[in-house]
Tab-separated table of C-alpha atoms in Angstrom:
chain	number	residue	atom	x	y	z
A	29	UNK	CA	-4.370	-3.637	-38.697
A	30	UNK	CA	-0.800	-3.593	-38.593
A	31	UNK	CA	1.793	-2.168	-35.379
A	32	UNK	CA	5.199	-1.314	-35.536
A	33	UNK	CA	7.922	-3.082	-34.337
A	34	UNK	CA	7.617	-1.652	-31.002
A	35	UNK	CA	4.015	-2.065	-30.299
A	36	UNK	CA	4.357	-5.807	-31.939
A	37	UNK	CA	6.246	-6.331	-29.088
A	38	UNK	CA	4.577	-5.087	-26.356
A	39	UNK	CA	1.493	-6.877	-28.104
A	40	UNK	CA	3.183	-10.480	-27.917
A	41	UNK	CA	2.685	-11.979	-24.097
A	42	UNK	CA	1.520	-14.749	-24.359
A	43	UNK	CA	-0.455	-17.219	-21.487
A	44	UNK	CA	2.603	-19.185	-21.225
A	45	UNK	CA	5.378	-16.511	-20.998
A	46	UNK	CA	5.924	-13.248	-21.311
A	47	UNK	CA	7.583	-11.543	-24.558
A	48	UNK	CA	11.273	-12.148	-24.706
A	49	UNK	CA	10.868	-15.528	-22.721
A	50	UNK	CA	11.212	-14.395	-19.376
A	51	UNK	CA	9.059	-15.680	-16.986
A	52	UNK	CA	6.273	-13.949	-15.044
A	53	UNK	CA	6.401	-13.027	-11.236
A	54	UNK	CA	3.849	-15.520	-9.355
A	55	UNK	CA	3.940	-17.987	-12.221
A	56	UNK	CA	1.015	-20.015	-10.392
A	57	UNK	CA	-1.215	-17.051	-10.452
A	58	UNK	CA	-0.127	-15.191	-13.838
A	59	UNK	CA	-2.980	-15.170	-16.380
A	60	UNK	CA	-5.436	-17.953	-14.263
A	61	UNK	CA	-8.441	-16.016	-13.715
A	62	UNK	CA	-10.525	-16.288	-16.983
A	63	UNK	CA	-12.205	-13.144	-18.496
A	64	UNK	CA	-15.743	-13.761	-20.165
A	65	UNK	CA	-15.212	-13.017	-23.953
A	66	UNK	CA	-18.619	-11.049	-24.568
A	67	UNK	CA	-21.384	-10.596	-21.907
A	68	UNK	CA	-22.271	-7.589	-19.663
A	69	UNK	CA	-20.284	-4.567	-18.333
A	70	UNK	CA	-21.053	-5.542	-14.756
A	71	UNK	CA	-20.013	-9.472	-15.081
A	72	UNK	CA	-16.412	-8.527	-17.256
A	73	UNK	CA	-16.034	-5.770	-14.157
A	74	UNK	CA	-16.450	-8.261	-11.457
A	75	UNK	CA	-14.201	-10.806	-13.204
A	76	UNK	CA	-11.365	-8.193	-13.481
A	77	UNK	CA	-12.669	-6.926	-9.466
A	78	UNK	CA	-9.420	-8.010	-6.957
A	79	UNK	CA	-6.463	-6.684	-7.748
A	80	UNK	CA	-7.085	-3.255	-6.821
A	81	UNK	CA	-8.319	-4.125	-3.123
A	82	UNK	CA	-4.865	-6.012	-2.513
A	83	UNK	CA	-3.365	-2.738	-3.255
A	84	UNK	CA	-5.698	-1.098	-0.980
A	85	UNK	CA	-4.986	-2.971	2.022
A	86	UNK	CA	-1.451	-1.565	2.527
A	87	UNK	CA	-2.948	1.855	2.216
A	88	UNK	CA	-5.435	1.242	5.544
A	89	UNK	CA	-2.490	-0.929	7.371
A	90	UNK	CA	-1.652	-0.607	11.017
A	91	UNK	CA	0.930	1.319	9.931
A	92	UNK	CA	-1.783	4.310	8.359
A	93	UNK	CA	-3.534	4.069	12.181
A	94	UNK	CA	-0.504	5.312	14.169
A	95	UNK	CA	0.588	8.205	12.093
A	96	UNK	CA	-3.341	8.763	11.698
A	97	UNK	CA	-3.761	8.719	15.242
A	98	UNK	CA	-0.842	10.768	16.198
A	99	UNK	CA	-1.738	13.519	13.414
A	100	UNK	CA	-5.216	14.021	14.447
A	101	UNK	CA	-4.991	14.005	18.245
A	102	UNK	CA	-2.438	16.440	18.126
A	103	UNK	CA	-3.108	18.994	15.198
A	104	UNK	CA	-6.848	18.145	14.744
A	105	UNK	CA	-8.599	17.943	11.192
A	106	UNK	CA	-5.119	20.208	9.967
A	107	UNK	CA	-3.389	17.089	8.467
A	108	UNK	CA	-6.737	15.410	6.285
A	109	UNK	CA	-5.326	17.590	3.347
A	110	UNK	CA	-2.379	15.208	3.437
A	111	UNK	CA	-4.509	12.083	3.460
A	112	UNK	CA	-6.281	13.316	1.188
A	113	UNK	CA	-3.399	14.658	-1.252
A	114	UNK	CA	-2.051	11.283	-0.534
A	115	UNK	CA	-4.637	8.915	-1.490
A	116	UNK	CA	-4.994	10.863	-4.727
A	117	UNK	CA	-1.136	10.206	-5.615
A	118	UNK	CA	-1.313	6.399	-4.699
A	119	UNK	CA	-4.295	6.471	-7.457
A	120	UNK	CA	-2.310	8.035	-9.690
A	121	UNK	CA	0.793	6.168	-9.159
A	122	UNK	CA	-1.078	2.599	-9.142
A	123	UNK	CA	-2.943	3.586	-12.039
A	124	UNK	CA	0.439	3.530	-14.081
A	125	UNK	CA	1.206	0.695	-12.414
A	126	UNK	CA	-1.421	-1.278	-13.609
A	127	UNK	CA	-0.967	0.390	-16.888
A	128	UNK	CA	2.745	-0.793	-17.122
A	129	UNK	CA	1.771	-4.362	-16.112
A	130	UNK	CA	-0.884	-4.858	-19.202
A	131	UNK	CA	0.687	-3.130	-21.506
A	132	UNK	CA	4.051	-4.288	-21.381
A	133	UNK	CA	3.505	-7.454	-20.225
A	134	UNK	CA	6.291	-7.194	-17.634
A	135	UNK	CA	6.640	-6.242	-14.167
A	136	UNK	CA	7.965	-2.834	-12.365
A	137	UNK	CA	11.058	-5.058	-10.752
A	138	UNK	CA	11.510	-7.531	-14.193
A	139	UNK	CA	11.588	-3.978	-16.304
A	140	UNK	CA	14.051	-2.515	-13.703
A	141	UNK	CA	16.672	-5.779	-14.437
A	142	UNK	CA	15.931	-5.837	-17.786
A	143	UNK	CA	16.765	-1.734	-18.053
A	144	UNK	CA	19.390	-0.742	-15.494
A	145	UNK	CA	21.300	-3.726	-15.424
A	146	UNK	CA	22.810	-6.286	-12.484
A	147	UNK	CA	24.198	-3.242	-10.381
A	148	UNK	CA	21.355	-0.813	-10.070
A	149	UNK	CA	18.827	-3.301	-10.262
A	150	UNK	CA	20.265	-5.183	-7.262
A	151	UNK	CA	19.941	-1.643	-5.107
A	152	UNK	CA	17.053	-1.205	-6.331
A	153	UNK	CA	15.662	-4.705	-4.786
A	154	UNK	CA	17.766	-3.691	-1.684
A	155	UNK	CA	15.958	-0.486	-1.078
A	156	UNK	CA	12.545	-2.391	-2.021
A	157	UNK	CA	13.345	-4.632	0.388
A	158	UNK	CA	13.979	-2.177	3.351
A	159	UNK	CA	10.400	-0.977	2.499
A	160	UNK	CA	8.820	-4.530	2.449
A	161	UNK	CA	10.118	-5.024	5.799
A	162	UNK	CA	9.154	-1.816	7.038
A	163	UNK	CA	5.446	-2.662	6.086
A	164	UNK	CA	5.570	-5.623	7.278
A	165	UNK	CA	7.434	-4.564	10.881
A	166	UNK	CA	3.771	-2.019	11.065
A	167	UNK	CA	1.887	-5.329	10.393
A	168	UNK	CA	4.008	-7.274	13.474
A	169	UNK	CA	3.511	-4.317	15.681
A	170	UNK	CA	-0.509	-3.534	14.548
A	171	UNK	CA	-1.450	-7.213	15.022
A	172	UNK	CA	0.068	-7.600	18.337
A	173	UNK	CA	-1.433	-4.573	19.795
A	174	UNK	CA	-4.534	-5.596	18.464
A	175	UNK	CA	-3.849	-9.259	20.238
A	176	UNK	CA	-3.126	-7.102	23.406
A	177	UNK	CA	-6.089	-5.204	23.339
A	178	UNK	CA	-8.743	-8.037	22.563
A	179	UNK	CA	-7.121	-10.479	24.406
A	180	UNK	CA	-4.815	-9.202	27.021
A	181	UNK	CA	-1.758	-10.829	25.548
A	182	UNK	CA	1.689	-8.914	26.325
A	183	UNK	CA	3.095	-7.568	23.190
A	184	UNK	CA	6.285	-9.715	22.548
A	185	UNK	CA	3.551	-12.654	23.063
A	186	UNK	CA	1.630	-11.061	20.038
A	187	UNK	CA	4.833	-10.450	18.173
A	188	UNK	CA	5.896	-14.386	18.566
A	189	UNK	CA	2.272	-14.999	17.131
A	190	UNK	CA	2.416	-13.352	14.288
A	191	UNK	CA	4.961	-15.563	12.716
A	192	UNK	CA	2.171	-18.111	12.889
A	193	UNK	CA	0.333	-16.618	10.142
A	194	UNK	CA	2.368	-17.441	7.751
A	195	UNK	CA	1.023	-21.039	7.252
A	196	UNK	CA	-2.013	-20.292	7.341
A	197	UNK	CA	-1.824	-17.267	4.653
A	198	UNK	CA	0.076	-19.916	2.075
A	199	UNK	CA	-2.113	-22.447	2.511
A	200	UNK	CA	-5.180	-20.394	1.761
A	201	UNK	CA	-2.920	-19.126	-1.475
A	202	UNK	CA	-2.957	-22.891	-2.349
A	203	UNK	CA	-6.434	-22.750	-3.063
A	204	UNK	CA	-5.928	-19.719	-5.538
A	205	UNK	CA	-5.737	-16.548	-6.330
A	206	UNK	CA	-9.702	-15.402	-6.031
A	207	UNK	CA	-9.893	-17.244	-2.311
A	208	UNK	CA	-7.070	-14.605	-1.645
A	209	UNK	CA	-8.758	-11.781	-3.350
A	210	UNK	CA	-12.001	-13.001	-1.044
A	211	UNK	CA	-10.650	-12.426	2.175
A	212	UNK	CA	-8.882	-9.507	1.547
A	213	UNK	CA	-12.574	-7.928	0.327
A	214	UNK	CA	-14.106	-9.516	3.086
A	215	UNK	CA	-11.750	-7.923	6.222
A	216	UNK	CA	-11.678	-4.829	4.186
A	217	UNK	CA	-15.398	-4.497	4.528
A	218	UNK	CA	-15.089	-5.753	8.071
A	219	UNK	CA	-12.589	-2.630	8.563
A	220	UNK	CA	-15.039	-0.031	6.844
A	221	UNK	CA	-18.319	-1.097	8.735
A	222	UNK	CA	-15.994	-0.682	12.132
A	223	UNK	CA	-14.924	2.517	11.356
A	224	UNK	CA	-18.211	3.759	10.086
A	225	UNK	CA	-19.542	2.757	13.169
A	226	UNK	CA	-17.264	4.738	15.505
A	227	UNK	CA	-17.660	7.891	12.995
A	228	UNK	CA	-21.063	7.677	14.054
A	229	UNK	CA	-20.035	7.270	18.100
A	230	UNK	CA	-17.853	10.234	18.030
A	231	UNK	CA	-20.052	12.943	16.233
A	232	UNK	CA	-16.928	14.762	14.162
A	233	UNK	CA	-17.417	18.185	13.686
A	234	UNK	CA	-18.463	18.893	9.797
A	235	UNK	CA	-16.801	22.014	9.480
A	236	UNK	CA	-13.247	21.086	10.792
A	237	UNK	CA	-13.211	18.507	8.342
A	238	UNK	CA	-14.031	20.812	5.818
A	239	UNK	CA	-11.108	23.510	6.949
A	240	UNK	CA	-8.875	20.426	7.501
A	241	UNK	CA	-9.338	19.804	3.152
A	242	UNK	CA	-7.559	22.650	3.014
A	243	UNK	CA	-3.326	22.727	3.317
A	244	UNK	CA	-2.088	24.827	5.545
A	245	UNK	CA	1.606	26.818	5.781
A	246	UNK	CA	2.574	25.172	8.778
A	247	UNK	CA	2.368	21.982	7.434
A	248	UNK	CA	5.727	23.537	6.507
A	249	UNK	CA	6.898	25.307	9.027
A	250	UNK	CA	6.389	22.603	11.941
A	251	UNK	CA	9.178	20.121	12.146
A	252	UNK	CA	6.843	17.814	13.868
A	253	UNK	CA	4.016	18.463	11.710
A	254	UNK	CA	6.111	17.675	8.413
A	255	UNK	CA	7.528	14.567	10.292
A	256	UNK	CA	3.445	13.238	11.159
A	257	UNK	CA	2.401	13.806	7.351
A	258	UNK	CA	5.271	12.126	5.722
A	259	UNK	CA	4.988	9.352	7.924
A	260	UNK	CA	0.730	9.618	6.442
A	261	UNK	CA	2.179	9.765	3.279
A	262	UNK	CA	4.732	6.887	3.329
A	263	UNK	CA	1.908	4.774	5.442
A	264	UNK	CA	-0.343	5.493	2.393
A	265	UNK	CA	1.641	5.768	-1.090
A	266	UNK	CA	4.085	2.601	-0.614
A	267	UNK	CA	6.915	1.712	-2.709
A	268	UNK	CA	6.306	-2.284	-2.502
A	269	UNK	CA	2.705	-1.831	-3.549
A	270	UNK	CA	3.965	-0.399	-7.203
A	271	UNK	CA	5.948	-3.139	-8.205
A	272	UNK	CA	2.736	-5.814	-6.779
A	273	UNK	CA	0.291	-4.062	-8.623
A	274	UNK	CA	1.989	-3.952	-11.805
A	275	UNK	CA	1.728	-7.936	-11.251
A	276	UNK	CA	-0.976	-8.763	-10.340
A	277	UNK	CA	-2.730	-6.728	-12.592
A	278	UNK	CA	-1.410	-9.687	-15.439
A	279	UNK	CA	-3.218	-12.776	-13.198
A	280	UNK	CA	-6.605	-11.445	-15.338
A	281	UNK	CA	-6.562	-13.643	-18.900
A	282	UNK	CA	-7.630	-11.143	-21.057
A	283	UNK	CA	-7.147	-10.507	-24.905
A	284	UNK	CA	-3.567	-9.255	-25.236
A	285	UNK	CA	-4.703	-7.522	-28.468
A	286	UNK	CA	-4.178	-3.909	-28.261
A	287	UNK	CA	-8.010	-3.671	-28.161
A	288	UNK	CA	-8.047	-6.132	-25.261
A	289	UNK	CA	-5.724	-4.417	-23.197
A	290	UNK	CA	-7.235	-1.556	-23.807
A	291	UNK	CA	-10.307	-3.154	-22.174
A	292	UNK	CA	-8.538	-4.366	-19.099
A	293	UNK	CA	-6.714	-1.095	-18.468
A	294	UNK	CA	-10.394	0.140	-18.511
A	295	UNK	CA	-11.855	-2.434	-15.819
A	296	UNK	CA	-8.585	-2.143	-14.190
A	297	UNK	CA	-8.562	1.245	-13.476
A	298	UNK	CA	-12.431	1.179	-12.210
A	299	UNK	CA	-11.547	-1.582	-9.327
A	300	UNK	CA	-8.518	-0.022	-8.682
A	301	UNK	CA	-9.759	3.826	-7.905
A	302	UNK	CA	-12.902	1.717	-6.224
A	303	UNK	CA	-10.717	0.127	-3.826
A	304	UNK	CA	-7.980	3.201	-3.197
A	305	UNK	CA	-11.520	5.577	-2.743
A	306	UNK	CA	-12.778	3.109	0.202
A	307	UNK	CA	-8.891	3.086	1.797
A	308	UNK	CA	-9.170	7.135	1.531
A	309	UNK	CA	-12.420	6.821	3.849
A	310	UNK	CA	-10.598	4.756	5.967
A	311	UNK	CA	-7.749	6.573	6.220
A	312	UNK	CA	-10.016	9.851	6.572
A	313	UNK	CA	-11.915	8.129	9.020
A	314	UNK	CA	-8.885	6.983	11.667
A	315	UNK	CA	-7.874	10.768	11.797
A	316	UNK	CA	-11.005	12.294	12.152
A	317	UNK	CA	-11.792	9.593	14.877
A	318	UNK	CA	-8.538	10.573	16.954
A	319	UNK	CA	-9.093	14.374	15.957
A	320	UNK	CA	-12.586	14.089	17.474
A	321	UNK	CA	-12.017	12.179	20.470
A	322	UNK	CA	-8.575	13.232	21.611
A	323	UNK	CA	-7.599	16.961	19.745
A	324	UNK	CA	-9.704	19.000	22.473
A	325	UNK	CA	-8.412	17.778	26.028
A	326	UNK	CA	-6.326	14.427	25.035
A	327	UNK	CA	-3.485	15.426	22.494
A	328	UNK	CA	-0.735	13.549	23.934
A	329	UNK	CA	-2.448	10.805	22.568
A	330	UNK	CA	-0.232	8.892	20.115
A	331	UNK	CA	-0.154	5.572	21.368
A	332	UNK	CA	-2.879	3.117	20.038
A	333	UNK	CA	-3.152	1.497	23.500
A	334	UNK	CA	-4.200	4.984	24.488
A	335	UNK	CA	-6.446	5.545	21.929
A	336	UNK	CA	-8.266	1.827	22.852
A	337	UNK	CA	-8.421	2.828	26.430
A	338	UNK	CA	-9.881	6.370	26.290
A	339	UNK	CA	-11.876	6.022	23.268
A	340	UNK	CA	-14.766	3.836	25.210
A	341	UNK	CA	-15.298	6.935	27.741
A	342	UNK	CA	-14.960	9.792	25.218
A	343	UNK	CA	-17.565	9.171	23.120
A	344	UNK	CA	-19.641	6.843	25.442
A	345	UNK	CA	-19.767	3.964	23.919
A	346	UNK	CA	-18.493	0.842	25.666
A	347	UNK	CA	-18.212	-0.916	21.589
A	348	UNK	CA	-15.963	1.533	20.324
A	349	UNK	CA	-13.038	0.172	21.583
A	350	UNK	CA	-13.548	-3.484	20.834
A	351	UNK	CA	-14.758	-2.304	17.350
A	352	UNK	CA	-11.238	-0.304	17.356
A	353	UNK	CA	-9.023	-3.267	17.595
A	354	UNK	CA	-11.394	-5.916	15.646
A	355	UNK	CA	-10.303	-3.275	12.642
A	356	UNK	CA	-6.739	-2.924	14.136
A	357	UNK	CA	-6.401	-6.547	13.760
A	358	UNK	CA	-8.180	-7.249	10.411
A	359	UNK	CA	-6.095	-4.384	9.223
A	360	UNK	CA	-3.008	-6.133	10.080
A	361	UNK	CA	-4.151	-9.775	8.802
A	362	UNK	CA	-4.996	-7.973	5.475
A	363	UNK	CA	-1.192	-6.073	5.127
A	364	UNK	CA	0.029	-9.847	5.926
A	365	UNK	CA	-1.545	-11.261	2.629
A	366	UNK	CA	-0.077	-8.286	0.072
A	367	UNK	CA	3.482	-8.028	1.913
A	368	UNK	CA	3.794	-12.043	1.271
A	369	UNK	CA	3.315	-11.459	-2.517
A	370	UNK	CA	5.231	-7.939	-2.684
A	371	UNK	CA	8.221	-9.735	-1.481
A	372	UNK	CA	8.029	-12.729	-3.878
A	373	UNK	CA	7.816	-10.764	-7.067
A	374	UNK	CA	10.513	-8.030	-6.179
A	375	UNK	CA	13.191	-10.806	-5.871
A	376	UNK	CA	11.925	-12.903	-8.419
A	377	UNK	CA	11.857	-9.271	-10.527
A	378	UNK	CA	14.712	-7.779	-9.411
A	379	UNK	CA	17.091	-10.695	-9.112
A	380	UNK	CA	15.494	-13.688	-10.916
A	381	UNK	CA	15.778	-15.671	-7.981
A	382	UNK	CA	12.544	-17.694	-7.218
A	383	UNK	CA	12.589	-19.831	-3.350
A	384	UNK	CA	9.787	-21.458	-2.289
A	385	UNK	CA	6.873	-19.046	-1.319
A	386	UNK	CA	6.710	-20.013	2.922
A	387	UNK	CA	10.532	-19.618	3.236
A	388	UNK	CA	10.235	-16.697	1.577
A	389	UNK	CA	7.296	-15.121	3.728
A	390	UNK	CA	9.574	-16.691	6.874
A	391	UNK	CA	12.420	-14.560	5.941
A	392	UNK	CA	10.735	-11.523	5.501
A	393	UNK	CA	8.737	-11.960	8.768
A	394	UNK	CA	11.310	-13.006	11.083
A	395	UNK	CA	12.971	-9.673	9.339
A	396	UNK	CA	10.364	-7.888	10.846
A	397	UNK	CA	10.247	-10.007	14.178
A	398	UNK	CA	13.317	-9.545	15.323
A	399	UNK	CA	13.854	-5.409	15.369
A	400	UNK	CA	10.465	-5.508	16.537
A	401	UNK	CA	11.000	-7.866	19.381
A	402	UNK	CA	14.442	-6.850	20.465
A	403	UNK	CA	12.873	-2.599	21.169
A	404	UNK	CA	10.001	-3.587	22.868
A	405	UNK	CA	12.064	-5.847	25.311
A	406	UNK	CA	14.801	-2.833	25.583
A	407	UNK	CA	12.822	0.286	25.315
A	408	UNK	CA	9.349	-1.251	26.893
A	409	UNK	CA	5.816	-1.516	25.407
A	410	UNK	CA	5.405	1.739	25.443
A	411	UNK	CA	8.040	2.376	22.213
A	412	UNK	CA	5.810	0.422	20.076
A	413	UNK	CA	3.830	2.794	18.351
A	414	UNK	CA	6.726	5.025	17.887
A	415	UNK	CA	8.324	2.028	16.330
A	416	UNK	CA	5.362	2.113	13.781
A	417	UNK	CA	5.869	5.435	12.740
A	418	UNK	CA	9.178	5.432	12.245
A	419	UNK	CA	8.441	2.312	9.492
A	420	UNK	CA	6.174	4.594	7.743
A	421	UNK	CA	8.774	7.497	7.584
A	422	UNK	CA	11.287	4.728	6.094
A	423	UNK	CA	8.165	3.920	3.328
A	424	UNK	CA	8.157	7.124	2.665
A	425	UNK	CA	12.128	7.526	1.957
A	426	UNK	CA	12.100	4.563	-0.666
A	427	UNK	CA	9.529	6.155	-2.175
A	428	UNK	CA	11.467	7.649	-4.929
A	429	UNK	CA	13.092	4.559	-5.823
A	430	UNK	CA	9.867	3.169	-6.926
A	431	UNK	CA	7.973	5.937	-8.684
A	432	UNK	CA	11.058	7.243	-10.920
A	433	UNK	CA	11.398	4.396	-12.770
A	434	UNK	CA	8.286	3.697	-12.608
A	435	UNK	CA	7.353	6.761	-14.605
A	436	UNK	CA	10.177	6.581	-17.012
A	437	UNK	CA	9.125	3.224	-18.287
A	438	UNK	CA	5.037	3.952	-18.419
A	439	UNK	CA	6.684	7.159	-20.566
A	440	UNK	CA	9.009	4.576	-22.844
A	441	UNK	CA	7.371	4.006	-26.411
A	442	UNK	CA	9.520	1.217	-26.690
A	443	UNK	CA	7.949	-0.462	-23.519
A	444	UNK	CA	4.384	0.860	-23.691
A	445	UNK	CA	3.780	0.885	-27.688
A	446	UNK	CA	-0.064	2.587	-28.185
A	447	UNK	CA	-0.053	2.850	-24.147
A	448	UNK	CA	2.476	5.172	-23.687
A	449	UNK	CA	1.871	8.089	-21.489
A	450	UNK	CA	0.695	11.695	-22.699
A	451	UNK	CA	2.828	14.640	-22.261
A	452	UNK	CA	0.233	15.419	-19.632
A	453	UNK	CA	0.627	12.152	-17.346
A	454	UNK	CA	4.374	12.436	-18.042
A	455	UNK	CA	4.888	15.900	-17.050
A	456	UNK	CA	2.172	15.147	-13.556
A	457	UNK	CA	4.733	11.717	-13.113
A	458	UNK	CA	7.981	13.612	-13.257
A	459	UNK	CA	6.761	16.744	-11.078
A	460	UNK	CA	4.962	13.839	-8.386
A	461	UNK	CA	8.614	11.919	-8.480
A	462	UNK	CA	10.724	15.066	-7.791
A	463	UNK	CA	8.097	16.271	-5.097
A	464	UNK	CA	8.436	12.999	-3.054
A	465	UNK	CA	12.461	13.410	-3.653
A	466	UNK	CA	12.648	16.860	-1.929
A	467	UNK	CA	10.115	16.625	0.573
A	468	UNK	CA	12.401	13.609	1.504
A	469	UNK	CA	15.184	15.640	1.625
A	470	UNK	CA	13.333	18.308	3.425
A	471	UNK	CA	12.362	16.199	6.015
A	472	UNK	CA	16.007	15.034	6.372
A	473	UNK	CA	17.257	17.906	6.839
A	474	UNK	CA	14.867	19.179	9.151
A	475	UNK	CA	15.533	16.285	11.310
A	476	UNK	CA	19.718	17.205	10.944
A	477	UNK	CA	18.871	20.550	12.453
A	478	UNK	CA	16.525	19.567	15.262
């Protein structure tokens, strides 16, 4: 069977290099997991099983437990419509990530350069940027409140620590890509089973978390309220994790035949709405946890180190609270992995500029150190979970930077050949881009006024 010119090009990545000789993002992962050619549904499923649950972990970071915590200790089971709404967007969204990334061949960030030029493509890394060290500023924070609480260390102690990880992240990525993929599955289970557990301490009440499904019209008329669930929505549907997922979704060596990719869009999409489904009961979980413990007698809670300290004699159990930082900090170890490979394709992407992966990972970190060190010693321990917050509202405002293009190329014929998007998924893209842009905006302005 024959393809036009347009889908003979999308059809002609090869192993070595991608069409038009540019190089892949993550060179030393691209294309070197090997896909059984014939042989059950389950075994080609596992072998593509990964990439989605790298994604996942920046939708449960430590960055999704403050605004969690804050939204459901002070308005209840009211703002699980949001997490909800949210998670189903980041599926969405990552789905035409992944989408992009087989069927072009190409990256988010190297499409952006290749598309908008030297000018917009270097804003565009700029604002990805701001995001990746957002993320990563909610990973500092998370992990050294987590250090705190399980160990008694003083925050800027924790924060110093956290550069430490570094090493030991890049030397695991030495090994390869499916040791990485192993311990992100493994703390990610390690965060579920926690939180399971303390759903079962705290008792939730069924039907507020039924009523709490449904959106409600103060969501728009509360400032505060609008502030909490954009700040849940940035913590959950994050710019960086676009342009990674449309990577790593090519370190899978499957047929690039249009009747191969069609097969790993398939076993794509399955581990990727797998994962994003377990980070919605995570998510779900951390604000029906607060809602239940703190809504009715404790809604000043907003501080993590609050939630660690009262949590224990709320619901009676003297575990809870350990179990709530062991998932605090496996939460932040697991944002650590994805933020360090984020930031390497979006400037190899975006500016074709590749440095050598630990310097990188340095950079980004001490990014996030320093902001994160210099408040706390200022403003006192106390701002840190404000801090957090605030990252997630800054997620939230790159947003749109991310998801525009992002549905104008999955919508190109040129890029996508057979792939290309329906009317349907084009017209759901568009509306979910301009919805971000003016709830931003909203939010803004609301903020202008206060």
């Amino acid at each position: 069977m024959s393809h036009p010119p347009a889908e003979q090009a999308v059809l002609s990545a090869s192993g070595g290099a991608l069409s038009g000789g540019v190089a892949p993002s993550m060179p030393e992962a691209f294309r070197s997991i090997a896909i059984p050619a014939s042989g059950k549904y389950w075994r080609k499923l596992a072998a593509f099983a990964g990439p989605g649950y790298l994604v996942a972990v920046g939708y449960m970071d430590p960055g999704n437990w403050a605004t969690d915590i804050a939204g459901g200790s002070r308005f209840g089971y009211a703002l699980l419509s949001v997490v909800l709404l949210s998670n189903f967007v980041a599926m969405f969204l990552q789905w035409l990530s992944l989408r992009l990334g087989i069927a072009s061949g190409r990256d988010l960030a190297q499409l952006c350069r290749e598309r908008f030029g030297s000018r917009v493509s270097v804003f565009l890394w700029a604002t990805c940027e701001i995001a990746i060290v957002a993320c990563d500023l909610a990973e500092v924070i998370g992990t050294a409140i987590a250090l705190k609480l399980l160990f008694h260390l003083p925050l800027l102690a924790g924060v110093s620590i956290t550069v430490l990880d570094t090493l030991v992240i890049m030397a695991l990525q030495k090994r390869g890509f499916r040791y990485v993929e192993a311990l992100v599955i493994t703390l990610i289970g390690a965060i579920g089973a926690c939180m399971a557990i303390e759903l079962y301490f705290c008792k939730p009440d069924m039907a507020g978390i039924l009523g709490g499904l449904v959106p409600t019209q103060s969501l728009f008329r509360d400032r505060d309220m609008l502030y909490i669930a954009l700040g849940i929505f940035g913590a959950t549907v994050m710019p960086h994790n676009l342009y990674l997922h449309s990577s790593i979704a090519q370190t899978r060596s499957f047929d690039t035949t249009a009747k191969g990719r069609r097969e790993a869009i398939h076993f794509s999409t399955v581990d990727c709405f797998a994962a994003l489904g377990f980070a919605l009961f995570v998510n779900a979980a951390i604000l029906i946890l607060a809602a239940a413990a703190f809504h009715h007698g404790h809604r000043e809670v907003a501080q993590i180190e609050d939630a660690y300290k009262l949590l224990a004699p709320v619901v009676g159990a003297a575990a809870a609270s350990v179990l709530f930082a062991a998932a605090l900090l496996a939460s932040g170890q697991n944002s650590t992995l994805t933020g360090t490979m984020a930031g390497q394709i979006v400037m190899e992407g975006f500016l074709n500029l590749r440095i050598n992966p630990v310097a990188r990972r340095l950079v980004t970190r001490g990014l996030a150190v320093a902001p994160a060190f210099l408040v706390i010693a200022i403003a006192g321990e106390s701002s840190a979970t404000k801090l957090l917050i605030l990252s997630q509202v800054i997620l939230s405002l790159q947003l749109g930077f991310a998801v525009i293009p992002l549905v104008m190329f999955t919508s190109d014929r040129k890029i996508m050949g057979i792939f290309v998007s329906s009317r349907l998924v084009r017209a759901a893209g568009y509306a979910t881009g301009a919805s971000i842009v003016i709830a931003n905006i909203w939010l803004v302005i609301q903020s202008l006024s206060f």
